C-alpha cells in the first residue's frame, strides 16, 4: 500500500461528488443521450448525479477525471515525491518529509478544486503524521508495515457478531422447542454481518500488484 511508509499524511475530503457533479462535468466524457434526465432514460436528476441513483458513483468518478489529471500534473512538478490517492470524495496525499509541505498542497488542491467547479470541505481537512502513531485512511488504520481495520470498525464488527449470536441462539432454541425448522442464515442482518466481516479482512483485490512499502 503506497501510504504505509509515508511519514507525513494530509487528507482532504472535498465536496466533489453526487450533487456537485453536473452535466457540464460529464459532457466531455459521455454522449448527450446518457446525460438526460432519469425520466428520459438518462443518468441525471435536475441536471446532476444525485446521491441514491445507481449510476451516480460511476458518473462521479468520470466527472472528477479532469480534477485528478490536474492534481497529478501539479504533483509531477514537485521536488518531493507525493503519493495521491482518491476514494470517492476522500483525497489522500502521502509523502516522506517535512510537515510544512501540507500547506502548499492545501493551497494547490483548493485552487484546482475551484477551477473544476468543486469545493474543499475544510472541516474535514487534517494532517496526520507517522510520528504520532497509526493513521486512519478511509476507515483503514495504516502503520509503518501493516494495515488493519480501524478501532471503530472492529468495535462495530464485535457488536454485530454479539447481536447476531444472541439473536440466532434465541431463534434456534425457540424453533427447536416448537418443532419448527431452524431459521436460515439468509436474513438482511446476516448478510450485513458477512459484508462487514469481508470488509474487515482487507483482502487485496485480484490482479492487484502490491506496491513496495
GROMACS .gro file of C-alpha atoms in nm:
model
  213
    1UNK     CA    1   0.000   0.000   0.000
    2UNK     CA    2   0.166   0.328  -0.108
    3UNK     CA    3   0.080   0.519   0.210
    4UNK     CA    4   0.226   0.266   0.454
    5UNK     CA    5   0.574   0.411   0.468
    6UNK     CA    6   0.488   0.779   0.445
    7UNK     CA    7   0.593   0.991   0.742
    8UNK     CA    8   0.352   1.269   0.654
    9UNK     CA    9  -0.009   1.238   0.552
   10UNK     CA   10  -0.261   1.503   0.451
   11UNK     CA   11  -0.622   1.418   0.395
   12UNK     CA   12  -0.880   1.632   0.219
   13UNK     CA   13  -1.244   1.539   0.184
   14UNK     CA   14  -1.389   1.756  -0.089
   15UNK     CA   15  -1.748   1.810  -0.189
   16UNK     CA   16  -1.699   1.698  -0.545
   17UNK     CA   17  -1.940   1.411  -0.580
   18UNK     CA   18  -2.304   1.332  -0.631
   19UNK     CA   19  -2.498   1.657  -0.600
   20UNK     CA   20  -2.188   1.856  -0.707
   21UNK     CA   21  -2.128   1.667  -1.033
   22UNK     CA   22  -2.324   1.839  -1.307
   23UNK     CA   23  -2.390   1.781  -1.675
   24UNK     CA   24  -2.101   2.017  -1.753
   25UNK     CA   25  -1.856   1.790  -1.566
   26UNK     CA   26  -1.965   1.490  -1.772
   27UNK     CA   27  -2.024   1.642  -2.115
   28UNK     CA   28  -1.663   1.586  -2.227
   29UNK     CA   29  -1.676   1.214  -2.146
   30UNK     CA   30  -2.032   1.090  -2.204
   31UNK     CA   31  -2.271   1.119  -2.501
   32UNK     CA   32  -2.570   1.358  -2.481
   33UNK     CA   33  -2.830   1.080  -2.471
   34UNK     CA   34  -2.673   0.947  -2.149
   35UNK     CA   35  -2.675   1.293  -1.991
   36UNK     CA   36  -3.052   1.321  -1.999
   37UNK     CA   37  -3.285   1.325  -1.702
   38UNK     CA   38  -3.366   0.989  -1.544
   39UNK     CA   39  -3.726   1.024  -1.664
   40UNK     CA   40  -3.592   1.042  -2.021
   41UNK     CA   41  -3.364   0.740  -1.984
   42UNK     CA   42  -3.055   0.929  -1.870
   43UNK     CA   43  -2.847   0.931  -1.551
   44UNK     CA   44  -2.917   1.279  -1.412
   45UNK     CA   45  -3.185   1.426  -1.191
   46UNK     CA   46  -3.233   1.801  -1.220
   47UNK     CA   47  -2.904   1.821  -1.406
   48UNK     CA   48  -2.681   1.650  -1.150
   49UNK     CA   49  -2.572   1.299  -1.049
   50UNK     CA   50  -2.793   1.272  -0.743
   51UNK     CA   51  -2.696   1.061  -0.446
   52UNK     CA   52  -2.901   0.743  -0.442
   53UNK     CA   53  -2.904   0.683  -0.816
   54UNK     CA   54  -2.720   0.358  -0.901
   55UNK     CA   55  -2.525   0.533  -1.177
   56UNK     CA   56  -2.404   0.824  -0.962
   57UNK     CA   57  -2.085   0.666  -0.819
   58UNK     CA   58  -1.952   0.584  -1.167
   59UNK     CA   59  -2.069   0.917  -1.306
   60UNK     CA   60  -1.898   1.100  -1.021
   61UNK     CA   61  -1.567   0.925  -1.085
   62UNK     CA   62  -1.591   1.014  -1.453
   63UNK     CA   63  -1.678   1.373  -1.366
   64UNK     CA   64  -1.369   1.402  -1.145
   65UNK     CA   65  -1.130   1.279  -1.416
   66UNK     CA   66  -1.022   1.631  -1.509
   67UNK     CA   67  -0.967   1.713  -1.143
   68UNK     CA   68  -0.745   1.405  -1.099
   69UNK     CA   69  -0.546   1.483  -1.413
   70UNK     CA   70  -0.470   1.836  -1.294
   71UNK     CA   71  -0.371   1.713  -0.948
   72UNK     CA   72  -0.133   1.454  -1.094
   73UNK     CA   73   0.015   1.713  -1.330
   74UNK     CA   74   0.081   1.951  -1.040
   75UNK     CA   75   0.238   1.675  -0.831
   76UNK     CA   76   0.473   1.580  -1.115
   77UNK     CA   77   0.626   1.928  -1.092
   78UNK     CA   78   0.709   1.900  -0.721
   79UNK     CA   79   1.058   1.819  -0.594
   80UNK     CA   80   0.919   1.588  -0.324
   81UNK     CA   81   0.754   1.262  -0.429
   82UNK     CA   82   0.391   1.275  -0.319
   83UNK     CA   83   0.151   0.983  -0.349
   84UNK     CA   84  -0.205   1.085  -0.436
   85UNK     CA   85  -0.499   0.850  -0.388
   86UNK     CA   86  -0.871   0.913  -0.406
   87UNK     CA   87  -1.160   0.701  -0.286
   88UNK     CA   88  -1.490   0.864  -0.377
   89UNK     CA   89  -1.459   1.216  -0.232
   90UNK     CA   90  -1.178   1.130   0.009
   91UNK     CA   91  -0.845   1.268  -0.113
   92UNK     CA   92  -0.520   1.148   0.044
   93UNK     CA   93  -0.171   1.287  -0.011
   94UNK     CA   94   0.122   1.097   0.141
   95UNK     CA   95   0.491   1.179   0.146
   96UNK     CA   96   0.811   1.136   0.343
   97UNK     CA   97   0.949   1.462   0.470
   98UNK     CA   98   0.859   1.796   0.619
   99UNK     CA   99   0.515   1.871   0.760
  100UNK     CA  100   0.506   2.224   0.617
  101UNK     CA  101   0.456   2.076   0.270
  102UNK     CA  102   0.093   2.027   0.374
  103UNK     CA  103   0.012   2.396   0.341
  104UNK     CA  104   0.142   2.406  -0.015
  105UNK     CA  105  -0.066   2.101  -0.107
  106UNK     CA  106  -0.370   2.251   0.060
  107UNK     CA  107  -0.346   2.573  -0.144
  108UNK     CA  108  -0.295   2.382  -0.468
  109UNK     CA  109  -0.586   2.143  -0.408
  110UNK     CA  110  -0.816   2.431  -0.316
  111UNK     CA  111  -0.726   2.618  -0.636
  112UNK     CA  112  -0.762   2.310  -0.858
  113UNK     CA  113  -1.093   2.215  -0.697
  114UNK     CA  114  -1.239   2.561  -0.759
  115UNK     CA  115  -1.114   2.559  -1.118
  116UNK     CA  116  -1.302   2.232  -1.172
  117UNK     CA  117  -1.622   2.354  -1.012
  118UNK     CA  118  -1.575   2.170  -0.682
  119UNK     CA  119  -1.514   2.280  -0.324
  120UNK     CA  120  -1.285   2.152  -0.049
  121UNK     CA  121  -1.452   2.067   0.279
  122UNK     CA  122  -1.217   2.246   0.519
  123UNK     CA  123  -1.388   2.097   0.824
  124UNK     CA  124  -1.269   1.753   0.715
  125UNK     CA  125  -0.914   1.856   0.633
  126UNK     CA  126  -0.643   1.725   0.859
  127UNK     CA  127  -0.277   1.632   0.870
  128UNK     CA  128  -0.160   1.305   1.020
  129UNK     CA  129   0.200   1.207   1.085
  130UNK     CA  130   0.350   0.863   1.135
  131UNK     CA  131   0.542   1.006   1.430
  132UNK     CA  132   0.211   1.037   1.614
  133UNK     CA  133   0.125   0.672   1.557
  134UNK     CA  134  -0.110   0.497   1.320
  135UNK     CA  135  -0.305   0.697   1.064
  136UNK     CA  136  -0.664   0.631   0.958
  137UNK     CA  137  -0.741   0.645   0.586
  138UNK     CA  138  -1.096   0.565   0.472
  139UNK     CA  139  -1.158   0.358   0.783
  140UNK     CA  140  -0.830   0.167   0.748
  141UNK     CA  141  -0.565   0.201   1.018
  142UNK     CA  142  -0.225   0.239   0.847
  143UNK     CA  143   0.102   0.160   1.022
  144UNK     CA  144   0.460   0.157   0.903
  145UNK     CA  145   0.441  -0.201   0.777
  146UNK     CA  146   0.079  -0.311   0.801
  147UNK     CA  147  -0.285  -0.215   0.765
  148UNK     CA  148  -0.584  -0.319   0.974
  149UNK     CA  149  -0.946  -0.213   1.026
  150UNK     CA  150  -0.974   0.099   1.239
  151UNK     CA  151  -1.067   0.053   1.605
  152UNK     CA  152  -1.415   0.196   1.545
  153UNK     CA  153  -1.481  -0.058   1.270
  154UNK     CA  154  -1.352  -0.350   1.477
  155UNK     CA  155  -1.581  -0.244   1.761
  156UNK     CA  156  -1.874  -0.231   1.520
  157UNK     CA  157  -1.793  -0.583   1.398
  158UNK     CA  158  -1.775  -0.723   1.752
  159UNK     CA  159  -2.110  -0.565   1.837
  160UNK     CA  160  -2.270  -0.708   1.521
  161UNK     CA  161  -2.132  -1.056   1.590
  162UNK     CA  162  -2.253  -1.043   1.951
  163UNK     CA  163  -2.600  -0.930   1.845
  164UNK     CA  164  -2.626  -1.198   1.578
  165UNK     CA  165  -2.503  -1.478   1.805
  166UNK     CA  166  -2.751  -1.378   2.074
  167UNK     CA  167  -3.039  -1.344   1.829
  168UNK     CA  168  -2.955  -1.666   1.646
  169UNK     CA  169  -2.940  -1.871   1.966
  170UNK     CA  170  -3.281  -1.742   2.076
  171UNK     CA  171  -3.442  -1.808   1.737
  172UNK     CA  172  -3.284  -2.152   1.702
  173UNK     CA  173  -3.384  -2.255   2.055
  174UNK     CA  174  -3.739  -2.131   2.001
  175UNK     CA  175  -3.771  -2.315   1.669
  176UNK     CA  176  -3.637  -2.636   1.821
  177UNK     CA  177  -3.878  -2.612   2.113
  178UNK     CA  178  -4.174  -2.563   1.879
  179UNK     CA  179  -4.058  -2.832   1.639
  180UNK     CA  180  -4.004  -2.583   1.358
  181UNK     CA  181  -3.713  -2.563   1.110
  182UNK     CA  182  -3.405  -2.378   1.228
  183UNK     CA  183  -3.403  -2.027   1.072
  184UNK     CA  184  -3.177  -1.999   0.769
  185UNK     CA  185  -2.892  -1.752   0.755
  186UNK     CA  186  -3.030  -1.552   0.466
  187UNK     CA  187  -3.163  -1.251   0.654
  188UNK     CA  188  -3.052  -0.896   0.581
  189UNK     CA  189  -2.880  -0.877   0.922
  190UNK     CA  190  -2.673  -1.187   0.841
  191UNK     CA  191  -2.575  -1.051   0.501
  192UNK     CA  192  -2.470  -0.721   0.657
  193UNK     CA  193  -2.259  -0.907   0.912
  194UNK     CA  194  -2.092  -1.110   0.638
  195UNK     CA  195  -2.025  -0.792   0.442
  196UNK     CA  196  -1.866  -0.627   0.746
  197UNK     CA  197  -1.650  -0.934   0.807
  198UNK     CA  198  -1.538  -0.930   0.445
  199UNK     CA  199  -1.452  -0.561   0.462
  200UNK     CA  200  -1.252  -0.609   0.782
  201UNK     CA  201  -1.048  -0.886   0.618
  202UNK     CA  202  -0.892  -0.616   0.392
  203UNK     CA  203  -0.826  -0.860   0.112
  204UNK     CA  204  -0.607  -0.749  -0.175
  205UNK     CA  205  -0.812  -0.719  -0.497
  206UNK     CA  206  -0.748  -0.984  -0.761
  207UNK     CA  207  -0.480  -0.885  -1.007
  208UNK     CA  208  -0.356  -0.605  -0.780
  209UNK     CA  209   0.022  -0.577  -0.761
  210UNK     CA  210   0.111  -0.459  -0.411
  211UNK     CA  211   0.346  -0.162  -0.407
  212UNK     CA  212   0.663  -0.190  -0.204
  213UNK     CA  213   0.638  -0.009   0.128
   0.00000   0.00000   0.00000
